[in-house]
C-alpha cells in the first residue's frame, strides 16, 4: 500500500522523487527531518509537517510534537486525529506511526522509502521475465514501480497501469506504448480505482503482470483496502504470467481483505532475507520462486 508530488533527476540520471520512482536513501546516513518551532504555524502547515515527519521517521511522539511545534498536547492530539481520519498516519499510544497494521496501509511516501534496496534487487530480476513486444501490467505498488525504469529501456513494449507515478515515468518515453487505466482517482494511493478501472482491464490482455501486496500469511495474500484488492484481482485475470514481488517485511503478516492465494501467481520474487522454509512452501504450491540477492 502523503503522496509526493514530483520527482527530480540526479546527475547520474536516476530519479530522486516518487514520481521518478526512486526515493532518497534511508538509514544511518539519511538526515532526520526537524520539526521547526513556530508558534504562528497554521493548522494546514502543522498537518503537512506532522505527516512529513511521521512518514520519514516512522514514529513521532506527542511530547516531541508538543515541544517543537509550540502548541498544546490537546492541539497535537486533535491534529493526529484528523491525520488518522485522512489515513495519513496511525495514531498509537504516545504518538503516531507510519507503519502498516491490519487495517491501516502505510502512506505512499513512507512505503516508497521502505526496503528500497530490496525492491531494486527484485525489480532487476523481474525485468528479465519480459520479452520484446510484451504487454505488461504494472500495479499501483511502490515495489512494482521499481521495475518501470528497466521496462522503458526495452522498446517495443506496451505498459498498462493505473498508477500515476508509473504513468509519469512511461510518458517520458514516447517509444513505449502507454495505456492508462481510468477510474476514480484515489489521492492517497495516486492511482485510479473502481468499476471503470476494472471494466477496462476486462477488455485487455497482457503477457505479464507485476504486482505486490501488503501482507503474506502462509499461502494467502492480503491488503487493507478492498478497492485495491478488486483492482489487483482484475489485473490478475487479465494477465497470462502473474509475477508477485514481496520483500521479507511483508511475510507472516495479515491484513483485513484477502487478495487471493500464492498459487494464483505464476512467479514470486522475494529478497534474500525471506526464510528458506517460506520459499519452500511457495514452491510446493506450484509457484516458480526467484530470489533476488
PDB file of C-alpha atoms in Angstrom:
ATOM      1  CA  UNK A   1       0.000   0.000   0.000  1.00  0.00           C
ATOM      2  CA  UNK A   2       1.340  11.682   1.672  1.00  0.00           C
ATOM      3  CA  UNK A   3       1.639  11.382  -1.765  1.00  0.00           C
ATOM      4  CA  UNK A   4       4.779  13.051  -3.035  1.00  0.00           C
ATOM      5  CA  UNK A   5       4.080  15.321  -5.927  1.00  0.00           C
ATOM      6  CA  UNK A   6       7.154  15.416  -8.006  1.00  0.00           C
ATOM      7  CA  UNK A   7      10.458  13.925  -8.877  1.00  0.00           C
ATOM      8  CA  UNK A   8      13.826  15.158  -9.910  1.00  0.00           C
ATOM      9  CA  UNK A   9      16.791  13.606 -11.631  1.00  0.00           C
ATOM     10  CA  UNK A  10      20.228  13.174 -10.170  1.00  0.00           C
ATOM     11  CA  UNK A  11      23.377  13.839 -12.204  1.00  0.00           C
ATOM     12  CA  UNK A  12      23.749  10.107 -12.845  1.00  0.00           C
ATOM     13  CA  UNK A  13      20.305  10.002 -14.408  1.00  0.00           C
ATOM     14  CA  UNK A  14      18.467   8.221 -11.590  1.00  0.00           C
ATOM     15  CA  UNK A  15      15.256   9.865 -10.385  1.00  0.00           C
ATOM     16  CA  UNK A  16      15.031  11.027  -6.793  1.00  0.00           C
ATOM     17  CA  UNK A  17      11.309  11.585  -6.125  1.00  0.00           C
ATOM     18  CA  UNK A  18       8.449   9.103  -6.081  1.00  0.00           C
ATOM     19  CA  UNK A  19       7.110  10.296  -9.412  1.00  0.00           C
ATOM     20  CA  UNK A  20      10.567   9.418 -10.682  1.00  0.00           C
ATOM     21  CA  UNK A  21      10.275   6.176  -8.727  1.00  0.00           C
ATOM     22  CA  UNK A  22      13.382   6.367  -6.610  1.00  0.00           C
ATOM     23  CA  UNK A  23      13.176   7.870  -3.117  1.00  0.00           C
ATOM     24  CA  UNK A  24      16.167   9.229  -1.273  1.00  0.00           C
ATOM     25  CA  UNK A  25      18.179   6.641   0.683  1.00  0.00           C
ATOM     26  CA  UNK A  26      17.347   5.976   4.275  1.00  0.00           C
ATOM     27  CA  UNK A  27      19.309   4.533   7.154  1.00  0.00           C
ATOM     28  CA  UNK A  28      22.301   5.737   9.110  1.00  0.00           C
ATOM     29  CA  UNK A  29      23.244   8.341   6.510  1.00  0.00           C
ATOM     30  CA  UNK A  30      19.761   9.778   5.989  1.00  0.00           C
ATOM     31  CA  UNK A  31      19.020  13.143   7.558  1.00  0.00           C
ATOM     32  CA  UNK A  32      16.166  13.035  10.057  1.00  0.00           C
ATOM     33  CA  UNK A  33      13.704  15.857   9.430  1.00  0.00           C
ATOM     34  CA  UNK A  34      13.473  18.540  12.068  1.00  0.00           C
ATOM     35  CA  UNK A  35      10.170  19.879  13.350  1.00  0.00           C
ATOM     36  CA  UNK A  36      10.677  23.625  13.284  1.00  0.00           C
ATOM     37  CA  UNK A  37       9.360  25.669  16.181  1.00  0.00           C
ATOM     38  CA  UNK A  38       6.817  28.204  15.033  1.00  0.00           C
ATOM     39  CA  UNK A  39       4.014  29.316  17.343  1.00  0.00           C
ATOM     40  CA  UNK A  40       2.317  31.046  14.430  1.00  0.00           C
ATOM     41  CA  UNK A  41       2.138  27.958  12.230  1.00  0.00           C
ATOM     42  CA  UNK A  42      -1.283  27.448  10.631  1.00  0.00           C
ATOM     43  CA  UNK A  43      -3.260  24.259  11.099  1.00  0.00           C
ATOM     44  CA  UNK A  44      -2.697  23.219   7.483  1.00  0.00           C
ATOM     45  CA  UNK A  45       1.044  23.785   7.860  1.00  0.00           C
ATOM     46  CA  UNK A  46       1.092  21.753  11.088  1.00  0.00           C
ATOM     47  CA  UNK A  47      -0.746  18.856   9.466  1.00  0.00           C
ATOM     48  CA  UNK A  48       1.575  18.854   6.476  1.00  0.00           C
ATOM     49  CA  UNK A  49       4.664  18.945   8.655  1.00  0.00           C
ATOM     50  CA  UNK A  50       3.458  16.248  11.054  1.00  0.00           C
ATOM     51  CA  UNK A  51       2.603  13.977   8.128  1.00  0.00           C
ATOM     52  CA  UNK A  52       6.019  14.513   6.574  1.00  0.00           C
ATOM     53  CA  UNK A  53       7.881  13.852   9.813  1.00  0.00           C
ATOM     54  CA  UNK A  54       5.908  10.707  10.670  1.00  0.00           C
ATOM     55  CA  UNK A  55       6.465   9.299   7.197  1.00  0.00           C
ATOM     56  CA  UNK A  56      10.187   9.948   7.300  1.00  0.00           C
ATOM     57  CA  UNK A  57      10.830   8.858  10.894  1.00  0.00           C
ATOM     58  CA  UNK A  58       8.256   6.085  11.125  1.00  0.00           C
ATOM     59  CA  UNK A  59       7.145   7.276  14.577  1.00  0.00           C
ATOM     60  CA  UNK A  60       6.859  10.618  16.362  1.00  0.00           C
ATOM     61  CA  UNK A  61       5.767  11.193  19.959  1.00  0.00           C
ATOM     62  CA  UNK A  62       3.116  13.599  21.184  1.00  0.00           C
ATOM     63  CA  UNK A  63       5.634  15.121  23.609  1.00  0.00           C
ATOM     64  CA  UNK A  64       8.090  15.805  20.790  1.00  0.00           C
ATOM     65  CA  UNK A  65       5.444  17.462  18.644  1.00  0.00           C
ATOM     66  CA  UNK A  66       4.094  19.490  21.573  1.00  0.00           C
ATOM     67  CA  UNK A  67       7.521  20.852  22.448  1.00  0.00           C
ATOM     68  CA  UNK A  68       8.782  21.549  18.968  1.00  0.00           C
ATOM     69  CA  UNK A  69       5.579  22.888  17.426  1.00  0.00           C
ATOM     70  CA  UNK A  70       4.941  25.089  20.438  1.00  0.00           C
ATOM     71  CA  UNK A  71       1.310  24.040  20.808  1.00  0.00           C
ATOM     72  CA  UNK A  72      -0.676  22.223  23.495  1.00  0.00           C
ATOM     73  CA  UNK A  73      -0.971  18.439  23.799  1.00  0.00           C
ATOM     74  CA  UNK A  74      -4.679  18.809  23.100  1.00  0.00           C
ATOM     75  CA  UNK A  75      -3.905  20.543  19.800  1.00  0.00           C
ATOM     76  CA  UNK A  76      -1.439  17.824  18.831  1.00  0.00           C
ATOM     77  CA  UNK A  77      -3.990  15.109  19.644  1.00  0.00           C
ATOM     78  CA  UNK A  78      -6.610  16.869  17.522  1.00  0.00           C
ATOM     79  CA  UNK A  79      -4.135  17.154  14.655  1.00  0.00           C
ATOM     80  CA  UNK A  80      -3.258  13.462  14.920  1.00  0.00           C
ATOM     81  CA  UNK A  81      -6.949  12.529  14.994  1.00  0.00           C
ATOM     82  CA  UNK A  82      -7.516  14.468  11.792  1.00  0.00           C
ATOM     83  CA  UNK A  83      -4.482  12.960  10.067  1.00  0.00           C
ATOM     84  CA  UNK A  84      -5.668   9.494  11.078  1.00  0.00           C
ATOM     85  CA  UNK A  85      -9.096  10.204   9.550  1.00  0.00           C
ATOM     86  CA  UNK A  86      -7.256  11.212   6.379  1.00  0.00           C
ATOM     87  CA  UNK A  87      -5.338   7.871   6.538  1.00  0.00           C
ATOM     88  CA  UNK A  88      -2.043   9.757   6.559  1.00  0.00           C
ATOM     89  CA  UNK A  89      -0.849   8.058   9.743  1.00  0.00           C
ATOM     90  CA  UNK A  90      -1.929   5.713  12.502  1.00  0.00           C
ATOM     91  CA  UNK A  91      -2.415   7.177  15.957  1.00  0.00           C
ATOM     92  CA  UNK A  92      -0.873   4.927  18.603  1.00  0.00           C
ATOM     93  CA  UNK A  93      -0.182   5.174  22.313  1.00  0.00           C
ATOM     94  CA  UNK A  94       2.110   8.129  22.923  1.00  0.00           C
ATOM     95  CA  UNK A  95       2.246   9.384  19.351  1.00  0.00           C
ATOM     96  CA  UNK A  96       1.730   8.425  15.725  1.00  0.00           C
ATOM     97  CA  UNK A  97       3.117   5.713  13.466  1.00  0.00           C
ATOM     98  CA  UNK A  98       3.516   5.320   9.711  1.00  0.00           C
ATOM     99  CA  UNK A  99       3.884   1.536   9.901  1.00  0.00           C
ATOM    100  CA  UNK A 100       1.141  -0.657   8.447  1.00  0.00           C
ATOM    101  CA  UNK A 101      -1.328  -2.595  10.557  1.00  0.00           C
ATOM    102  CA  UNK A 102      -4.178  -4.985   9.800  1.00  0.00           C
ATOM    103  CA  UNK A 103      -6.474  -2.116   8.780  1.00  0.00           C
ATOM    104  CA  UNK A 104      -4.005   0.678   8.012  1.00  0.00           C
ATOM    105  CA  UNK A 105      -1.789   0.712   4.928  1.00  0.00           C
ATOM    106  CA  UNK A 106       1.268   2.919   5.221  1.00  0.00           C
ATOM    107  CA  UNK A 107       1.258   6.187   3.367  1.00  0.00           C
ATOM    108  CA  UNK A 108       2.696   6.126  -0.158  1.00  0.00           C
ATOM    109  CA  UNK A 109       5.644   8.322   0.797  1.00  0.00           C
ATOM    110  CA  UNK A 110       6.590   6.039   3.690  1.00  0.00           C
ATOM    111  CA  UNK A 111       6.289   2.905   1.548  1.00  0.00           C
ATOM    112  CA  UNK A 112       8.450   4.486  -1.132  1.00  0.00           C
ATOM    113  CA  UNK A 113      11.264   4.900   1.394  1.00  0.00           C
ATOM    114  CA  UNK A 114      10.970   1.402   2.867  1.00  0.00           C
ATOM    115  CA  UNK A 115      13.084  -1.603   1.795  1.00  0.00           C
ATOM    116  CA  UNK A 116      14.403   0.412  -1.150  1.00  0.00           C
ATOM    117  CA  UNK A 117      17.427  -1.761  -1.885  1.00  0.00           C
ATOM    118  CA  UNK A 118      15.382  -4.964  -1.672  1.00  0.00           C
ATOM    119  CA  UNK A 119      12.837  -3.534  -4.121  1.00  0.00           C
ATOM    120  CA  UNK A 120      15.546  -2.547  -6.589  1.00  0.00           C
ATOM    121  CA  UNK A 121      17.110  -6.013  -6.488  1.00  0.00           C
ATOM    122  CA  UNK A 122      13.747  -7.680  -7.045  1.00  0.00           C
ATOM    123  CA  UNK A 123      12.984  -5.277  -9.893  1.00  0.00           C
ATOM    124  CA  UNK A 124      16.143  -6.287 -11.753  1.00  0.00           C
ATOM    125  CA  UNK A 125      15.128  -9.938 -11.542  1.00  0.00           C
ATOM    126  CA  UNK A 126      11.559  -9.136 -12.579  1.00  0.00           C
ATOM    127  CA  UNK A 127      12.642  -7.233 -15.684  1.00  0.00           C
ATOM    128  CA  UNK A 128      14.305 -10.377 -17.058  1.00  0.00           C
ATOM    129  CA  UNK A 129      10.868 -12.001 -17.301  1.00  0.00           C
ATOM    130  CA  UNK A 130       9.825  -9.519 -20.012  1.00  0.00           C
ATOM    131  CA  UNK A 131      10.400 -10.180 -23.712  1.00  0.00           C
ATOM    132  CA  UNK A 132      10.478  -7.751 -26.617  1.00  0.00           C
ATOM    133  CA  UNK A 133       6.977  -6.754 -27.694  1.00  0.00           C
ATOM    134  CA  UNK A 134       5.272  -7.866 -24.469  1.00  0.00           C
ATOM    135  CA  UNK A 135       2.254  -6.161 -22.961  1.00  0.00           C
ATOM    136  CA  UNK A 136       2.939  -5.533 -19.269  1.00  0.00           C
ATOM    137  CA  UNK A 137       0.584  -4.531 -16.443  1.00  0.00           C
ATOM    138  CA  UNK A 138       2.146  -2.609 -13.555  1.00  0.00           C
ATOM    139  CA  UNK A 139       0.032  -2.280 -10.406  1.00  0.00           C
ATOM    140  CA  UNK A 140      -0.002   0.668  -8.002  1.00  0.00           C
ATOM    141  CA  UNK A 141       2.673  -0.591  -5.611  1.00  0.00           C
ATOM    142  CA  UNK A 142       5.995   1.104  -4.925  1.00  0.00           C
ATOM    143  CA  UNK A 143       7.623  -2.317  -5.407  1.00  0.00           C
ATOM    144  CA  UNK A 144       6.346  -2.744  -8.971  1.00  0.00           C
ATOM    145  CA  UNK A 145       7.219   0.886  -9.679  1.00  0.00           C
ATOM    146  CA  UNK A 146      10.888  -0.049  -9.374  1.00  0.00           C
ATOM    147  CA  UNK A 147      10.510  -2.318 -12.416  1.00  0.00           C
ATOM    148  CA  UNK A 148       9.417   0.553 -14.683  1.00  0.00           C
ATOM    149  CA  UNK A 149      12.903   2.096 -15.235  1.00  0.00           C
ATOM    150  CA  UNK A 150      14.033  -1.287 -16.582  1.00  0.00           C
ATOM    151  CA  UNK A 151      10.989  -1.675 -18.821  1.00  0.00           C
ATOM    152  CA  UNK A 152      11.265   1.692 -20.543  1.00  0.00           C
ATOM    153  CA  UNK A 153      14.701   0.743 -21.874  1.00  0.00           C
ATOM    154  CA  UNK A 154      13.244  -2.224 -23.767  1.00  0.00           C
ATOM    155  CA  UNK A 155      11.026  -1.000 -26.612  1.00  0.00           C
ATOM    156  CA  UNK A 156       8.871  -2.048 -28.292  1.00  0.00           C
ATOM    157  CA  UNK A 157       6.689  -2.590 -25.244  1.00  0.00           C
ATOM    158  CA  UNK A 158       3.191  -1.724 -24.048  1.00  0.00           C
ATOM    159  CA  UNK A 159       2.677  -0.822 -20.394  1.00  0.00           C
ATOM    160  CA  UNK A 160      -0.783  -0.798 -18.777  1.00  0.00           C
ATOM    161  CA  UNK A 161      -1.122   0.834 -15.361  1.00  0.00           C
ATOM    162  CA  UNK A 162      -3.491   2.618 -13.002  1.00  0.00           C
ATOM    163  CA  UNK A 163      -0.599   4.194 -11.059  1.00  0.00           C
ATOM    164  CA  UNK A 164       0.048   7.873 -11.698  1.00  0.00           C
ATOM    165  CA  UNK A 165       3.798   7.778 -10.847  1.00  0.00           C
ATOM    166  CA  UNK A 166       4.252   4.916 -13.328  1.00  0.00           C
ATOM    167  CA  UNK A 167       2.298   6.801 -15.988  1.00  0.00           C
ATOM    168  CA  UNK A 168       4.505   9.842 -15.482  1.00  0.00           C
ATOM    169  CA  UNK A 169       7.660   7.777 -15.899  1.00  0.00           C
ATOM    170  CA  UNK A 170       6.454   5.974 -19.010  1.00  0.00           C
ATOM    171  CA  UNK A 171       5.102   9.161 -20.613  1.00  0.00           C
ATOM    172  CA  UNK A 172       8.685  10.426 -20.872  1.00  0.00           C
ATOM    173  CA  UNK A 173       9.456   7.572 -23.282  1.00  0.00           C
ATOM    174  CA  UNK A 174       7.421   8.015 -26.492  1.00  0.00           C
ATOM    175  CA  UNK A 175       8.730   4.734 -27.913  1.00  0.00           C
ATOM    176  CA  UNK A 176       6.843   2.846 -25.171  1.00  0.00           C
ATOM    177  CA  UNK A 177       3.094   2.431 -25.711  1.00  0.00           C
ATOM    178  CA  UNK A 178       1.254   3.552 -22.566  1.00  0.00           C
ATOM    179  CA  UNK A 179      -2.304   2.570 -21.667  1.00  0.00           C
ATOM    180  CA  UNK A 180      -3.573   4.402 -18.612  1.00  0.00           C
ATOM    181  CA  UNK A 181      -6.454   2.781 -16.760  1.00  0.00           C
ATOM    182  CA  UNK A 182      -9.290   5.120 -15.876  1.00  0.00           C
ATOM    183  CA  UNK A 183     -11.482   5.178 -12.816  1.00  0.00           C
ATOM    184  CA  UNK A 184     -11.895   7.234  -9.686  1.00  0.00           C
ATOM    185  CA  UNK A 185      -8.625   8.849  -8.667  1.00  0.00           C
ATOM    186  CA  UNK A 186      -7.530   7.991  -5.106  1.00  0.00           C
ATOM    187  CA  UNK A 187      -5.007  10.666  -3.998  1.00  0.00           C
ATOM    188  CA  UNK A 188      -3.848   8.525  -1.070  1.00  0.00           C
ATOM    189  CA  UNK A 189      -2.570   5.870  -3.473  1.00  0.00           C
ATOM    190  CA  UNK A 190      -2.030   8.104  -6.508  1.00  0.00           C
ATOM    191  CA  UNK A 191      -3.943   5.529  -8.505  1.00  0.00           C
ATOM    192  CA  UNK A 192      -7.210   5.075 -10.395  1.00  0.00           C
ATOM    193  CA  UNK A 193      -9.587   2.563  -8.861  1.00  0.00           C
ATOM    194  CA  UNK A 194     -13.172   1.373  -9.026  1.00  0.00           C
ATOM    195  CA  UNK A 195     -15.547  -0.025 -11.610  1.00  0.00           C
ATOM    196  CA  UNK A 196     -14.141   1.886 -14.600  1.00  0.00           C
ATOM    197  CA  UNK A 197     -10.647   0.578 -13.905  1.00  0.00           C
ATOM    198  CA  UNK A 198     -11.891  -2.994 -13.543  1.00  0.00           C
ATOM    199  CA  UNK A 199     -14.024  -2.831 -16.698  1.00  0.00           C
ATOM    200  CA  UNK A 200     -11.077  -1.505 -18.692  1.00  0.00           C
ATOM    201  CA  UNK A 201      -8.967  -4.440 -17.553  1.00  0.00           C
ATOM    202  CA  UNK A 202     -11.691  -6.891 -18.570  1.00  0.00           C
ATOM    203  CA  UNK A 203     -11.247  -5.726 -22.176  1.00  0.00           C
ATOM    204  CA  UNK A 204      -7.445  -6.025 -22.149  1.00  0.00           C
ATOM    205  CA  UNK A 205      -4.937  -8.875 -22.325  1.00  0.00           C
ATOM    206  CA  UNK A 206      -1.373  -8.745 -21.038  1.00  0.00           C
ATOM    207  CA  UNK A 207       1.602 -11.068 -21.223  1.00  0.00           C
ATOM    208  CA  UNK A 208       2.943 -10.154 -17.787  1.00  0.00           C
ATOM    209  CA  UNK A 209       1.622  -8.609 -14.565  1.00  0.00           C
ATOM    210  CA  UNK A 210       3.932  -7.135 -11.946  1.00  0.00           C
ATOM    211  CA  UNK A 211       2.148  -6.755  -8.620  1.00  0.00           C
ATOM    212  CA  UNK A 212       2.771  -6.603  -4.914  1.00  0.00           C
ATOM    213  CA  UNK A 213       0.629  -6.696  -1.794  1.00  0.00           C
ATOM    214  CA  UNK A 214       0.759  -5.581   1.832  1.00  0.00           C
ATOM    215  CA  UNK A 215       0.847  -8.898   3.640  1.00  0.00           C
ATOM    216  CA  UNK A 216       1.520 -12.603   3.113  1.00  0.00           C
ATOM    217  CA  UNK A 217       0.376 -15.083   5.723  1.00  0.00           C
ATOM    218  CA  UNK A 218       1.061 -18.695   4.900  1.00  0.00           C
ATOM    219  CA  UNK A 219      -0.038 -19.073   1.282  1.00  0.00           C
ATOM    220  CA  UNK A 220      -2.621 -16.271   1.447  1.00  0.00           C
ATOM    221  CA  UNK A 221      -2.196 -12.668   0.312  1.00  0.00           C
ATOM    222  CA  UNK A 222      -3.863  -9.680   1.946  1.00  0.00           C
ATOM    223  CA  UNK A 223      -4.400  -5.941   1.631  1.00  0.00           C
ATOM    224  CA  UNK A 224      -6.062  -3.356   3.864  1.00  0.00           C
ATOM    225  CA  UNK A 225      -8.186  -1.669   1.174  1.00  0.00           C
ATOM    226  CA  UNK A 226     -10.942  -3.529  -0.659  1.00  0.00           C
ATOM    227  CA  UNK A 227     -10.707  -1.150  -3.647  1.00  0.00           C
ATOM    228  CA  UNK A 228      -7.072  -2.118  -4.134  1.00  0.00           C
ATOM    229  CA  UNK A 229      -7.952  -5.805  -3.852  1.00  0.00           C
ATOM    230  CA  UNK A 230     -10.622  -5.673  -6.575  1.00  0.00           C
ATOM    231  CA  UNK A 231      -8.317  -3.751  -8.930  1.00  0.00           C
ATOM    232  CA  UNK A 232      -5.493  -6.246  -8.415  1.00  0.00           C
ATOM    233  CA  UNK A 233      -7.898  -9.153  -8.930  1.00  0.00           C
ATOM    234  CA  UNK A 234      -8.922  -7.676 -12.281  1.00  0.00           C
ATOM    235  CA  UNK A 235      -5.248  -7.326 -13.237  1.00  0.00           C
ATOM    236  CA  UNK A 236      -4.588 -10.957 -12.303  1.00  0.00           C
ATOM    237  CA  UNK A 237      -7.449 -12.130 -14.509  1.00  0.00           C
ATOM    238  CA  UNK A 238      -6.101 -10.165 -17.492  1.00  0.00           C
ATOM    239  CA  UNK A 239      -2.511 -11.457 -17.452  1.00  0.00           C
ATOM    240  CA  UNK A 240      -1.018 -14.752 -18.583  1.00  0.00           C
ATOM    241  CA  UNK A 241       2.102 -14.549 -16.396  1.00  0.00           C
ATOM    242  CA  UNK A 242       1.459 -13.118 -12.974  1.00  0.00           C
ATOM    243  CA  UNK A 243       4.543 -12.034 -11.044  1.00  0.00           C
ATOM    244  CA  UNK A 244       4.279 -11.190  -7.345  1.00  0.00           C
ATOM    245  CA  UNK A 245       7.100  -9.189  -5.759  1.00  0.00           C
ATOM    246  CA  UNK A 246       7.271  -9.284  -1.940  1.00  0.00           C
ATOM    247  CA  UNK A 247      10.110  -8.432   0.402  1.00  0.00           C
ATOM    248  CA  UNK A 248      10.694 -10.027   3.801  1.00  0.00           C
ATOM    249  CA  UNK A 249       8.875  -7.270   5.730  1.00  0.00           C
ATOM    250  CA  UNK A 250       5.524  -8.463   4.336  1.00  0.00           C
ATOM    251  CA  UNK A 251       5.897 -12.129   5.262  1.00  0.00           C
ATOM    252  CA  UNK A 252       3.905 -13.568   8.195  1.00  0.00           C
ATOM    253  CA  UNK A 253       1.567 -10.577   8.371  1.00  0.00           C
ATOM    254  CA  UNK A 254      -2.141 -10.304   7.703  1.00  0.00           C
ATOM    255  CA  UNK A 255      -4.438  -7.514   6.585  1.00  0.00           C
ATOM    256  CA  UNK A 256      -8.191  -7.022   6.505  1.00  0.00           C
ATOM    257  CA  UNK A 257      -9.028  -8.207   2.968  1.00  0.00           C
ATOM    258  CA  UNK A 258      -7.838 -11.398   1.297  1.00  0.00           C
ATOM    259  CA  UNK A 259      -6.419 -10.817  -2.184  1.00  0.00           C
ATOM    260  CA  UNK A 260      -6.009 -14.475  -3.085  1.00  0.00           C
ATOM    261  CA  UNK A 261      -3.627 -17.394  -2.855  1.00  0.00           C
ATOM    262  CA  UNK A 262       0.041 -17.503  -3.728  1.00  0.00           C
ATOM    263  CA  UNK A 263      -0.755 -20.221  -6.284  1.00  0.00           C
ATOM    264  CA  UNK A 264      -2.751 -17.716  -8.344  1.00  0.00           C
ATOM    265  CA  UNK A 265       0.588 -16.261  -9.405  1.00  0.00           C
ATOM    266  CA  UNK A 266       2.978 -17.994 -11.773  1.00  0.00           C
ATOM    267  CA  UNK A 267       6.115 -16.425 -10.279  1.00  0.00           C
ATOM    268  CA  UNK A 268       7.060 -14.980  -6.904  1.00  0.00           C
ATOM    269  CA  UNK A 269      10.146 -12.822  -6.471  1.00  0.00           C
ATOM    270  CA  UNK A 270      11.480 -12.374  -2.940  1.00  0.00           C
ATOM    271  CA  UNK A 271      14.571 -10.838  -1.409  1.00  0.00           C
ATOM    272  CA  UNK A 272      17.280 -12.954   0.196  1.00  0.00           C
ATOM    273  CA  UNK A 273      16.060 -12.199   3.737  1.00  0.00           C
ATOM    274  CA  UNK A 274      12.976 -14.376   3.287  1.00  0.00           C
ATOM    275  CA  UNK A 275      13.276 -17.615   5.253  1.00  0.00           C
ATOM    276  CA  UNK A 276      14.063 -20.768   3.269  1.00  0.00           C
ATOM    277  CA  UNK A 277      11.016 -22.545   4.742  1.00  0.00           C
ATOM    278  CA  UNK A 278       8.736 -19.847   3.314  1.00  0.00           C
ATOM    279  CA  UNK A 279      10.347 -20.182  -0.111  1.00  0.00           C
ATOM    280  CA  UNK A 280       9.897 -23.952   0.045  1.00  0.00           C
ATOM    281  CA  UNK A 281       6.196 -23.597   0.879  1.00  0.00           C
ATOM    282  CA  UNK A 282       5.714 -21.308  -2.136  1.00  0.00           C
ATOM    283  CA  UNK A 283       7.474 -23.795  -4.410  1.00  0.00           C
ATOM    284  CA  UNK A 284       5.386 -26.676  -3.077  1.00  0.00           C
ATOM    285  CA  UNK A 285       2.299 -24.656  -4.042  1.00  0.00           C
ATOM    286  CA  UNK A 286       3.470 -24.865  -7.651  1.00  0.00           C
ATOM    287  CA  UNK A 287       4.901 -21.362  -7.978  1.00  0.00           C
ATOM    288  CA  UNK A 288       8.268 -20.521  -9.538  1.00  0.00           C
ATOM    289  CA  UNK A 289      10.231 -18.649  -6.846  1.00  0.00           C
ATOM    290  CA  UNK A 290      13.102 -16.332  -7.756  1.00  0.00           C
ATOM    291  CA  UNK A 291      15.358 -14.969  -5.009  1.00  0.00           C
ATOM    292  CA  UNK A 292      16.900 -11.542  -5.605  1.00  0.00           C
ATOM    293  CA  UNK A 293      20.294 -11.297  -3.940  1.00  0.00           C
TER     294      UNK A 293
END
